[in-house]
Tab-separated table of C-alpha atoms in Angstrom:
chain	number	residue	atom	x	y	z
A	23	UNK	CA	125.666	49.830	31.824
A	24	UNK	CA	124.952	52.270	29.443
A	25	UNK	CA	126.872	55.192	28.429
A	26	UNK	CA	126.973	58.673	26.866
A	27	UNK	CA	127.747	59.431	23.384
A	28	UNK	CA	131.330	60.336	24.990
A	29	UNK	CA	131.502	57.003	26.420
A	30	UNK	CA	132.124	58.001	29.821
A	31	UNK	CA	129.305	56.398	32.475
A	32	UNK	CA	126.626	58.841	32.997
A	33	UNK	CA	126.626	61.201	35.944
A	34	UNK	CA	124.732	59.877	39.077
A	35	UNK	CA	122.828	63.117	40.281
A	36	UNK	CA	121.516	62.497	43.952
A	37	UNK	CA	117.612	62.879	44.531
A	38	UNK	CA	116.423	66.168	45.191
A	39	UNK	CA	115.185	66.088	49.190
A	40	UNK	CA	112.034	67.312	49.081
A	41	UNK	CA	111.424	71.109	50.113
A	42	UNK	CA	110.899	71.691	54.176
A	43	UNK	CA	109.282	74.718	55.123
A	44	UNK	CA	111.085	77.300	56.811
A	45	UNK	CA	109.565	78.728	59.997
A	46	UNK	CA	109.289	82.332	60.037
A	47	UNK	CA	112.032	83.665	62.564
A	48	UNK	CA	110.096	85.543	65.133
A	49	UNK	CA	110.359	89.124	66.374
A	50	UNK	CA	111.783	90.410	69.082
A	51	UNK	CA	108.597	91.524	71.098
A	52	UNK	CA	107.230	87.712	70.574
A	53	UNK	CA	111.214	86.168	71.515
A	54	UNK	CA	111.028	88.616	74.656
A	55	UNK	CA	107.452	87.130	75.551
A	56	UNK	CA	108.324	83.510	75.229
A	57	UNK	CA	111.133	84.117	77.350
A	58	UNK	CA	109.235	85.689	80.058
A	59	UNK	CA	106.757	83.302	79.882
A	60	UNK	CA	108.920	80.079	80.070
A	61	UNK	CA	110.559	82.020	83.101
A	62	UNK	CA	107.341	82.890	84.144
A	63	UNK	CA	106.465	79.055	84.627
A	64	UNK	CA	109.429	77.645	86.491
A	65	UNK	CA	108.675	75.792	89.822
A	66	UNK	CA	110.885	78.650	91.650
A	67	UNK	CA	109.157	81.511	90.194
A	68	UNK	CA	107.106	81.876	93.055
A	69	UNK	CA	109.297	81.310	95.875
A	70	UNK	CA	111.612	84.002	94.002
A	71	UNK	CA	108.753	86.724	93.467
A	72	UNK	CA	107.693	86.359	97.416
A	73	UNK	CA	111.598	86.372	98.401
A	74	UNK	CA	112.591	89.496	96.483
A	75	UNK	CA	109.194	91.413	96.086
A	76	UNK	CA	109.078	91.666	99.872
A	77	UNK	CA	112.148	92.172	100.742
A	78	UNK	CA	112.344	95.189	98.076
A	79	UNK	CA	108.709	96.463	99.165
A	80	UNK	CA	110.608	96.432	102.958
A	81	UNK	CA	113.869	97.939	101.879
A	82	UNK	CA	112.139	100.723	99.945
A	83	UNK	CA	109.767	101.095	103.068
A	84	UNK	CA	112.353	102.206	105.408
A	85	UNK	CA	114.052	104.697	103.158
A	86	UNK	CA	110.553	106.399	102.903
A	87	UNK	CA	109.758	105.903	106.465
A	88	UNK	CA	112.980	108.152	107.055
A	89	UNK	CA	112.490	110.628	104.679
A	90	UNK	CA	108.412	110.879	105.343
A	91	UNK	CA	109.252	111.101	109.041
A	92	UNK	CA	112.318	113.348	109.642
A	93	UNK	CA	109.989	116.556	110.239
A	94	UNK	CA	107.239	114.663	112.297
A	95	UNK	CA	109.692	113.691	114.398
A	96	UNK	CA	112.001	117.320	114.770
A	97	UNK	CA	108.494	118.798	115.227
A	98	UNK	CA	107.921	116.159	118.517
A	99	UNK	CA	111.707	117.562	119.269
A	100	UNK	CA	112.810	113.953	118.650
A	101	UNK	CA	116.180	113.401	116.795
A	102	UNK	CA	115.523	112.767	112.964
A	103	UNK	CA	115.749	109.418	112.851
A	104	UNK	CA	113.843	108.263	115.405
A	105	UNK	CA	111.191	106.605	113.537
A	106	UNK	CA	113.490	105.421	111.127
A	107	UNK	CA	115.469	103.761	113.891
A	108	UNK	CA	112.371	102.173	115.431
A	109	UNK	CA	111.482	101.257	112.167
A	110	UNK	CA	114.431	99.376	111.649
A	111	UNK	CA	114.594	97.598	114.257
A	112	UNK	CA	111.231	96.268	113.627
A	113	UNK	CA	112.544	95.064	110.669
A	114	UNK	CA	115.120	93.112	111.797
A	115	UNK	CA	113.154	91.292	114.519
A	116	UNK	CA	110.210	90.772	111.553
A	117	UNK	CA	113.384	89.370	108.993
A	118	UNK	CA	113.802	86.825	112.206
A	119	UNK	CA	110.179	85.641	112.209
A	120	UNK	CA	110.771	85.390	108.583
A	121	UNK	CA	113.680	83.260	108.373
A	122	UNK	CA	112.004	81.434	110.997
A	123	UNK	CA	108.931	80.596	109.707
A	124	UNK	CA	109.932	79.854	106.108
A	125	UNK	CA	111.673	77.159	107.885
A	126	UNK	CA	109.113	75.348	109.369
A	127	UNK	CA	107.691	72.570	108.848
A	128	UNK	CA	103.340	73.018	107.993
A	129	UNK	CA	102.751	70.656	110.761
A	130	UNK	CA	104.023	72.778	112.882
A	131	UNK	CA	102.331	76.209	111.626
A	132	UNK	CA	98.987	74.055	112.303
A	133	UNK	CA	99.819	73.275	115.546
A	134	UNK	CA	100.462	77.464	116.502
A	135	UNK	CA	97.373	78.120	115.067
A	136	UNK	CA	95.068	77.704	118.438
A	137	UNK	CA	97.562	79.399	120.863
A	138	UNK	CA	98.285	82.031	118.155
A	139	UNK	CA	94.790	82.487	118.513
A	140	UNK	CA	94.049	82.167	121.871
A	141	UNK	CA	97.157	85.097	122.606
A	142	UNK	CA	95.268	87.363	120.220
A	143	UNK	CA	91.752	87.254	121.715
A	144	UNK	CA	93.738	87.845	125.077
A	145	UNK	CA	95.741	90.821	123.940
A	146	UNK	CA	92.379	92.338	122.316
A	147	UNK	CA	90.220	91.845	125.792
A	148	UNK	CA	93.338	93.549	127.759
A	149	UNK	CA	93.046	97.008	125.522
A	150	UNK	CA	89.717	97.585	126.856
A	151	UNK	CA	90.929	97.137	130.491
A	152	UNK	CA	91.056	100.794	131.996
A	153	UNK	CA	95.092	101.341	132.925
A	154	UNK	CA	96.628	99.279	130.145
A	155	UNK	CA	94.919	99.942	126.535
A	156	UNK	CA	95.751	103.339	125.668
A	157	UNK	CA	94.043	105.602	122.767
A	158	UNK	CA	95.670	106.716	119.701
A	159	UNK	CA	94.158	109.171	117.310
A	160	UNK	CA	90.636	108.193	118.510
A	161	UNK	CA	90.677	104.351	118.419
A	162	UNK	CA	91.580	102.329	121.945
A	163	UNK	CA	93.094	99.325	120.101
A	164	UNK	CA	97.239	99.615	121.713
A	165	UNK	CA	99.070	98.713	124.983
A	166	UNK	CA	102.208	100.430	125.948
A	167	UNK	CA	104.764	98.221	126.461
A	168	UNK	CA	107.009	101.595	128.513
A	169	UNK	CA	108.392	104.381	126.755
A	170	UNK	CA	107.868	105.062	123.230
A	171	UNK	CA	106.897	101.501	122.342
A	172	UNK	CA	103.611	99.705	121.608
A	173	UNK	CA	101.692	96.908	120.340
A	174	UNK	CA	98.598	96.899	118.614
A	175	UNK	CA	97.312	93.250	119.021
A	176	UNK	CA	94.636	93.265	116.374
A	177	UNK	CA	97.251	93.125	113.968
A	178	UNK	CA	98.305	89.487	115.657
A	179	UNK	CA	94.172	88.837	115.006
A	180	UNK	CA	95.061	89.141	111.223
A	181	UNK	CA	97.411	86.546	111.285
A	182	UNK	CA	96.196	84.483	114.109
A	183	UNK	CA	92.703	84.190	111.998
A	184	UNK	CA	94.522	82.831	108.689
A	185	UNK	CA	95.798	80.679	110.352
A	186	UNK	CA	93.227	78.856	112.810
A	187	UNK	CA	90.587	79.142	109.956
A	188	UNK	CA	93.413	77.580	107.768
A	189	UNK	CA	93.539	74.377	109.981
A	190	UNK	CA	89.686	74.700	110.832
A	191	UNK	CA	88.854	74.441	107.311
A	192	UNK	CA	91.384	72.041	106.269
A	193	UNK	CA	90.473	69.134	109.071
A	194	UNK	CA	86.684	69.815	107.656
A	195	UNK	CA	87.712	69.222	104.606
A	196	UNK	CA	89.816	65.847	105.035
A	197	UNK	CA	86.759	64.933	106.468
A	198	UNK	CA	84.230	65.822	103.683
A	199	UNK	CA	81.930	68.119	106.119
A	200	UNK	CA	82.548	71.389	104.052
A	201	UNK	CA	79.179	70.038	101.867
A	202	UNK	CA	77.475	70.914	104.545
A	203	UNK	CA	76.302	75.080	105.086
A	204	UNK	CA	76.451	74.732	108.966
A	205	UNK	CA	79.925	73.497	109.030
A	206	UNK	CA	81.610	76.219	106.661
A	207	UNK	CA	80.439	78.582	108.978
A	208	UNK	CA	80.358	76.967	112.525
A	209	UNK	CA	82.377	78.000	114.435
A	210	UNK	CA	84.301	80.383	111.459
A	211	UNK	CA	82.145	83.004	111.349
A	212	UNK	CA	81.219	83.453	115.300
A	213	UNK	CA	84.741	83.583	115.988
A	214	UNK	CA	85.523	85.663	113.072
A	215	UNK	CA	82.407	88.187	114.758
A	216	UNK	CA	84.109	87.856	117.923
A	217	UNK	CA	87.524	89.210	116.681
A	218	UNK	CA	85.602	92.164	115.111
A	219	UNK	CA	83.284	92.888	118.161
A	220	UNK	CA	86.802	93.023	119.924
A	221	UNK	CA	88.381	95.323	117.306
A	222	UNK	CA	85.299	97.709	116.995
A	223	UNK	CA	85.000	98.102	121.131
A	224	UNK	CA	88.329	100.193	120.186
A	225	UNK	CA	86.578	101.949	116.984
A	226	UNK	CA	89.369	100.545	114.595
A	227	UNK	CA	86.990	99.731	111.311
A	228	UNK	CA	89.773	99.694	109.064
A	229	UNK	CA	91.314	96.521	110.333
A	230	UNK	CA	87.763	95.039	110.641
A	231	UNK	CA	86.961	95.055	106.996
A	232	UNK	CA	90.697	93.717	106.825
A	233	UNK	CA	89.837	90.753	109.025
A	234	UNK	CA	86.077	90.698	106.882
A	235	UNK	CA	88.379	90.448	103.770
A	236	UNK	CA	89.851	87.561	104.988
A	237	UNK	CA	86.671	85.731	106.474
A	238	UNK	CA	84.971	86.423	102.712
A	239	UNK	CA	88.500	85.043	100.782
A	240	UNK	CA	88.767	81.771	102.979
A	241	UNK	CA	84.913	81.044	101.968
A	242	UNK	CA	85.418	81.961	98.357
A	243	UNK	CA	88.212	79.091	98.884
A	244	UNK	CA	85.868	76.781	100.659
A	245	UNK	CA	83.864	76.600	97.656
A	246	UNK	CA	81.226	78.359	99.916
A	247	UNK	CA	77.709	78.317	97.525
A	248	UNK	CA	76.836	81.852	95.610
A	249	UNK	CA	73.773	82.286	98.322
A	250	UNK	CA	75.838	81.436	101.357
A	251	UNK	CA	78.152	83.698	100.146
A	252	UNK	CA	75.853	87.162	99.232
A	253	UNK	CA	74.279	85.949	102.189
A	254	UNK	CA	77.067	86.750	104.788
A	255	UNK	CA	78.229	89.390	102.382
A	256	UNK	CA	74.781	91.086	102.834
A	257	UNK	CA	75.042	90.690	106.450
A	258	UNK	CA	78.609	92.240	106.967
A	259	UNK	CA	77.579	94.901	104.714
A	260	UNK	CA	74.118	95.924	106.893
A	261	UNK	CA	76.283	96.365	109.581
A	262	UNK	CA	79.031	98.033	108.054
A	263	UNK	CA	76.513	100.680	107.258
A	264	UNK	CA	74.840	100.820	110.317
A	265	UNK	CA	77.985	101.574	111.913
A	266	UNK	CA	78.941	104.417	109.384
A	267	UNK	CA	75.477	105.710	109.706
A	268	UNK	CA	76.102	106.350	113.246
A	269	UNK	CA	79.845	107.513	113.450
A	270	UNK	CA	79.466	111.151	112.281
A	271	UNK	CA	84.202	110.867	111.857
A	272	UNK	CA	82.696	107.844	109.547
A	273	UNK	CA	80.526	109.677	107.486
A	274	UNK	CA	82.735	112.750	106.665
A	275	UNK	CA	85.438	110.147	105.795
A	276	UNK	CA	83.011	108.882	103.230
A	277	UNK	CA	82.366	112.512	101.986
A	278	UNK	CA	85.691	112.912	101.143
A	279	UNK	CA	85.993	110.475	98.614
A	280	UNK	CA	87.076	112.212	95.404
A	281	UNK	CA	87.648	115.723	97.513
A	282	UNK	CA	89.606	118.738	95.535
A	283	UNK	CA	89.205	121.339	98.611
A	284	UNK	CA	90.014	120.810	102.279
A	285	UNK	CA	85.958	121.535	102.930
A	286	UNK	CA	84.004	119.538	100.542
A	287	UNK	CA	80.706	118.859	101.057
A	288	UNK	CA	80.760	120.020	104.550
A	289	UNK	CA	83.372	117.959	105.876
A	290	UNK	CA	86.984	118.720	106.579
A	291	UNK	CA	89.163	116.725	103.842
A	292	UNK	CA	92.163	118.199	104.720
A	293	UNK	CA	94.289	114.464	104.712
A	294	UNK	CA	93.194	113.550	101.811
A	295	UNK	CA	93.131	116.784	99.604
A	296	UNK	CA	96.805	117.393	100.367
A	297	UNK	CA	97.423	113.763	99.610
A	298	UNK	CA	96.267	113.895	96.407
A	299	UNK	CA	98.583	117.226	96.166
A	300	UNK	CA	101.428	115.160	96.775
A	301	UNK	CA	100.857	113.030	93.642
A	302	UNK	CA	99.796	115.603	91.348
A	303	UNK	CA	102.690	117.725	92.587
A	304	UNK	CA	105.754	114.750	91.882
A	305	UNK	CA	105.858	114.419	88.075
A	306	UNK	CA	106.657	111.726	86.384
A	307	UNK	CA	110.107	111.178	88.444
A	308	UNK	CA	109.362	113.266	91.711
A	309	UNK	CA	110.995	116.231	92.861
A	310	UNK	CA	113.698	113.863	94.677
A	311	UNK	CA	113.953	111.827	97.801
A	312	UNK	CA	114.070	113.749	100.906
A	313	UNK	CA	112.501	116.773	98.816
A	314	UNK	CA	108.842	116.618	99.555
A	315	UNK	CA	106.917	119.689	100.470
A	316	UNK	CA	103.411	118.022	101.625
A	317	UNK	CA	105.463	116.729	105.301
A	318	UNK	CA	106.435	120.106	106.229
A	319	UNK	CA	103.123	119.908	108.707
A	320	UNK	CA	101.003	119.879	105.526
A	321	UNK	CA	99.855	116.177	104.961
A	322	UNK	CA	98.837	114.376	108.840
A	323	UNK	CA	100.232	110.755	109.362
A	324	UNK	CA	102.679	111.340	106.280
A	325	UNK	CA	105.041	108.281	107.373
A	326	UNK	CA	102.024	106.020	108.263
A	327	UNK	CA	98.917	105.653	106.667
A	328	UNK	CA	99.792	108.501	103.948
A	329	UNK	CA	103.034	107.049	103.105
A	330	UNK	CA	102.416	106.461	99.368
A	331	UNK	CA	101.216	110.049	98.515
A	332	UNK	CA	105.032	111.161	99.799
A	333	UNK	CA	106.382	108.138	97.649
A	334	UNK	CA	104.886	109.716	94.690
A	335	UNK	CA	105.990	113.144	95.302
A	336	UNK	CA	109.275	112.459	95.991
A	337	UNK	CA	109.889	109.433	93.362
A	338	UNK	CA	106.659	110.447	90.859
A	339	UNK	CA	105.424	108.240	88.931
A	340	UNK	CA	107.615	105.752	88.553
A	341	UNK	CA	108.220	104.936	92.044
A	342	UNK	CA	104.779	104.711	92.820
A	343	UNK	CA	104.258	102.230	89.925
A	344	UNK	CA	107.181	100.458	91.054
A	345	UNK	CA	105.745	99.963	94.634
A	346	UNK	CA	102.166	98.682	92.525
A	347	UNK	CA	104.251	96.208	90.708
A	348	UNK	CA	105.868	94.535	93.369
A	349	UNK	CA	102.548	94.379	95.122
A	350	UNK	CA	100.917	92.934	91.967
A	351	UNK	CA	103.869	90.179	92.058
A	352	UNK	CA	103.729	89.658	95.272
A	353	UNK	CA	99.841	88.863	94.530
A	354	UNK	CA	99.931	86.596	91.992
A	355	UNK	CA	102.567	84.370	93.597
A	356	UNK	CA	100.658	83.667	96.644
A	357	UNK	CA	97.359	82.839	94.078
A	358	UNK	CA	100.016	80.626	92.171
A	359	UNK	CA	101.493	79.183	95.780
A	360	UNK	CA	97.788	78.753	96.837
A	361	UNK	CA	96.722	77.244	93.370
A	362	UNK	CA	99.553	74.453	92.500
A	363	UNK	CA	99.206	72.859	95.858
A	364	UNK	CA	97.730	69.521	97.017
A	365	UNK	CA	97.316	70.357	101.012
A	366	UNK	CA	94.450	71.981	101.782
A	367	UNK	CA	95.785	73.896	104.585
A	368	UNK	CA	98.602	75.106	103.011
A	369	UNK	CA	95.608	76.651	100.048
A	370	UNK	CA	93.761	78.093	102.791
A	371	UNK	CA	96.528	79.739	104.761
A	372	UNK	CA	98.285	81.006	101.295
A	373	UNK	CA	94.810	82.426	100.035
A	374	UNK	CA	94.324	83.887	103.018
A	375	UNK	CA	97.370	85.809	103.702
A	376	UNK	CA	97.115	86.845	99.733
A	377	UNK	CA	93.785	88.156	100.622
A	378	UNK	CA	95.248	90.067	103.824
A	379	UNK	CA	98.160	91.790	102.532
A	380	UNK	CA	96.317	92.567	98.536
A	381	UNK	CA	92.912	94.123	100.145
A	382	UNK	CA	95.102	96.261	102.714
A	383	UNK	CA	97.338	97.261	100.108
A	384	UNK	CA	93.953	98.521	98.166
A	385	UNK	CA	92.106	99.994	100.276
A	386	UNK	CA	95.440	102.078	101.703
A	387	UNK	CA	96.207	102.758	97.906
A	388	UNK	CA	92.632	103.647	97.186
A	389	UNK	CA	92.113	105.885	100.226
A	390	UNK	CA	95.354	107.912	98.850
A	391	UNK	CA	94.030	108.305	95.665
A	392	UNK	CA	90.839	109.498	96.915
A	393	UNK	CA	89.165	106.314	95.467
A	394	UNK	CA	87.857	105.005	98.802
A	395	UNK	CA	87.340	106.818	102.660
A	396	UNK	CA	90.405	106.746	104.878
A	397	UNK	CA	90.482	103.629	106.326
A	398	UNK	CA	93.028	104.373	108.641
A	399	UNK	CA	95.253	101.000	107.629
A	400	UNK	CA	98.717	101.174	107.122
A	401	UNK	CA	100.518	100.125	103.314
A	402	UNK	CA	102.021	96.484	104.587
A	403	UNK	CA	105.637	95.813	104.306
A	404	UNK	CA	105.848	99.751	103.794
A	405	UNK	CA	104.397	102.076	106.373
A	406	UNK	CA	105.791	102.929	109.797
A	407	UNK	CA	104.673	100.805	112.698
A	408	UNK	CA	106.467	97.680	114.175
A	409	UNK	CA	102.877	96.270	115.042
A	410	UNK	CA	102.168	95.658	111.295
A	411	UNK	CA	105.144	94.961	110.317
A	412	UNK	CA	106.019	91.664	112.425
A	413	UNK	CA	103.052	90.003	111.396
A	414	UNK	CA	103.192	90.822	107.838
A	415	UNK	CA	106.693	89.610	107.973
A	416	UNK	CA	105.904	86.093	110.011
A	417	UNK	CA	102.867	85.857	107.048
A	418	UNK	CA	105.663	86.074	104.259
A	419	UNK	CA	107.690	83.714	105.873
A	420	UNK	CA	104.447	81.099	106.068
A	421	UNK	CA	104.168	82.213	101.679
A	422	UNK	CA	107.897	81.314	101.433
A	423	UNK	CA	107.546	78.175	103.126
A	424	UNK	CA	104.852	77.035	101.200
A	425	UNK	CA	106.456	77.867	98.244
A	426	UNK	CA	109.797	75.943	98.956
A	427	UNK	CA	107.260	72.811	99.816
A	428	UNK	CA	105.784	72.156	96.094
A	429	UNK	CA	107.161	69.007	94.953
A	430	UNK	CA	108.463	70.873	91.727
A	431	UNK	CA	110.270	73.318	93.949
A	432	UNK	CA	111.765	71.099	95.791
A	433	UNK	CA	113.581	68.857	93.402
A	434	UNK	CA	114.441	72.295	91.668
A	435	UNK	CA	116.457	73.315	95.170
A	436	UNK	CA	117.365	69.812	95.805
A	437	UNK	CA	119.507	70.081	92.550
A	438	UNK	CA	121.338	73.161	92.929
A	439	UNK	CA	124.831	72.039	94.443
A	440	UNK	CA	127.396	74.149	95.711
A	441	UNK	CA	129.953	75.149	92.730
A	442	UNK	CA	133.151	73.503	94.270
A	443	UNK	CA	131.414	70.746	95.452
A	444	UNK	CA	129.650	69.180	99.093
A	445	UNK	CA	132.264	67.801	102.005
A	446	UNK	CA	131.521	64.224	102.173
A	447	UNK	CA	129.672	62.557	105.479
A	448	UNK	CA	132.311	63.334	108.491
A	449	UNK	CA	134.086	65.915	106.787
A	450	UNK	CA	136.595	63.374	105.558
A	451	UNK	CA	138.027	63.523	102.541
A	452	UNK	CA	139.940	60.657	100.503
A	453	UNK	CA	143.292	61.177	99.835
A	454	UNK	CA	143.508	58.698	97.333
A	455	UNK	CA	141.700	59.047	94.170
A	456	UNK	CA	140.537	62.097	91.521
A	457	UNK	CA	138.628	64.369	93.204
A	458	UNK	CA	134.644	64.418	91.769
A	459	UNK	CA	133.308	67.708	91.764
A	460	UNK	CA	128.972	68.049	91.903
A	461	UNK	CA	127.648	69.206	89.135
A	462	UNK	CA	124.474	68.647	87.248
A	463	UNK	CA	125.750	67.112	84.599
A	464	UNK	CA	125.034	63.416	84.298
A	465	UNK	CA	127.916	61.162	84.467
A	466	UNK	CA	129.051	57.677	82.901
A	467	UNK	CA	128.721	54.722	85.717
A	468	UNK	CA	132.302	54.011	86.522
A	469	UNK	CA	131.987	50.451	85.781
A	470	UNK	CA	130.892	49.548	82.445
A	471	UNK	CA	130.178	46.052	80.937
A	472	UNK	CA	132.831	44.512	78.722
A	473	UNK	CA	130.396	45.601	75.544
A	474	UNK	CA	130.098	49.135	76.385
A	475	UNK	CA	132.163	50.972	74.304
């Protein structure tokens, strides 16, 4: 061995490991992304977003409702809270159909489509019936149902029409007929025009180009071909303007899009200047809740279909951002419900009640803003009327459901245990024994082989 001049043994130096390259640590703005994004993917992202976003959208719906609708109603010589209590109790029942129809089973959503439908197209013949529709600001679409309430059954047509096209276009499709032109639109689209012809008999064209918003997302799902689909778009949109041309209440609506004085171009824009007074007027945070100036008599239908230009003067900007946000959320997770699943009914249905609640909550939005012509629609989940609300409500409960039912939702519930633990089958339990509490933690089989250490 050799040695040093000392004659001690040389010194053993270890190796040198070889240089690994450091990753750069990353900033705060790209830590706060990745975050959101991995939260952004989990399998209960969407059932969360539907959950909260509509339950917030409906809690922040009835403290406008009562604070857009206090003066209406002292002006009617009604207490104060008479919408408000209406209102509510809407909500309740709708948080019923809710509950109740996140927790069904698909099969049976498909088999309420056809007497879902079949109710609606009743309900829609009877308001024409001279003694039991009644007229409401022009449009025959309501019966009275004694004393201050009412139903307005095309809203039922919204929902009753996502749902029988849903199972229409599903059985089509499990049997490989949706190749063929004539059977995406037989029988869709003659029952589609029948729902309209029954909605327009009452002059209500705002829910028609709801229900024609619907009809045009369901083919867009079908994988309906570019021509088919200008082709029906081109139709609905000849008669759209034909009946504009001849309404002149249609026409001065559509003069009054971007209006700045009551009397623009000849027509009276009276709603819709003073809504756009209400926004301009709220700041960035709104001159407080219960402090708008607009619903002293000022802005018509301010707790209905004018409901967001009293949200932004009393909560400003921020509020009115707020209520976008939740809509946007609410948006994307029905695409993402209607995108991640394998049943084609459960696509169609999601798609279609995305379609229904975004385009309603645009062109409501967009009429406010003085973006589009008064449409007449109400802001869903937000606006005062029990009519609109219980379907909207029974459609989020159908979102819900279909967002518990992907397989990576699922096991994601299925694994969440109670914190203390689940009583065992009976309710028994042993007396004998440590107690094993359920947790997600994986645990050691109690028996182990005589070489397990």
């Amino acid at each position: 061995m050799p040695t040093s001049r000392t004659g001690r043994p040389p010194v053993q130096r270890a190796a040198r490991r070889p240089a690994v390259a450091r990753s750069l640590p990353e900033n705060p703005v790209q830590r706060l992304y990745t975050r959101a994004r991995k939260a952004w993917d989990r399998p209960l992202t969407a059932y969360y977003l539907i959950l909260g976003g509509s339950l917030l959208i409906t809690v922040l719906g009835l403290v406008m409702v009562y604070s857009a609708s206090q003066i209406t109603a002292l002006q009617m010589s009604l207490p104060g809270s008479f919408f408000f209590r209406k209102q509510f109790l809407a909500a309740v029942i709708g948080a019923a159909l809710l509950l109740i129809a996140s927790r069904m089973p698909v099969k049976l959503h498909r088999a309420l489509a056809y007497p879902i439908l079949a109710g609606a197209v009743f309900l829609m013949a009877l308001v024409q019936v001279p003694g039991i529709g009644m007229s409401v600001n022009g449009n025959q679409n309501w019966i009275s149902l004694g004393g201050s309430f009412q139903i307005q059954p095309s809203e039922f047509g919204k929902l009753a029409l996502v749902l029988w096209a849903a199972d229409l276009l599903a059985r089509k499709q499990d049997k490989k007929l949706l190749t063929q032109w004539k059977h995406m639109l037989v029988p869709l689209v003659p029952v589609t025009f029948l729902l309209l012809g029954l909605i327009m008999l009452g002059g209500d064209m705002g829910t028609a180009i709801i229900l024609t918003a619907i009809l045009f997302g369901l083919l867009w799902l079908a994988g309906a071909p570019t021509r088919l689909f200008v082709g029906v778009l081109s139709i609905a949109g000849l008669i759209g303007m034909i009946l504009i041309k001849t309404s002149p209440n249609r026409m001065a609506r559509l003069a009054c899009i971007g209006a700045t004085e009551p009397r623009s171009g000849g027509a009276d824009c009276w709603q819709a200047v003073h809504g756009i007074y209400a926004l301009a007027s709220g700041g960035i945070f709104g001159s407080g809740l219960g402090a708008s100036v607009e619903k002293w008599g000022q802005l018509p239908e301010a707790h209905t279909d004018f409901i967001f230009a009293v949200t932004g003067e009393e909560l400003g900007l921020a509020g009115t951002l707020s209520v976008l946000a939740l809509f946007a959320a609410l948006g994307y997770a029905g695409i993402r419900v209607a995108g991640r699943t394998e049943d084609p009914f459960v696509r169609y249905a999601a798609g279609g009640v995305t379609t229904w609640i975004t385009a309603q909550a645009v062109i409501n939005i967009g009429a406010v803003l003085g973006l589009l012509p008064i449409a007449g629609v109400p802001l869903p989940l937000f606006s005062y009327g029990g009519s609109a609300l219980l379907p909207t409500m029974f459609a989020i409960g159908l979102l819900i459901a279909f967002a518990r039912d992907d397989p990576a939702a699922r096991a994601a519930l299925s694994m969440r245990q109670p914190r203390f633990g689940r009583k065992r089958a009976g309710g028994a339990v042993p007396a004998r024994g440590p107690r094993r509490w359920n947790t997600m933690r994986r645990r050691a089989p109690s028996a182990r082989s005589s070489g397990e250490r």
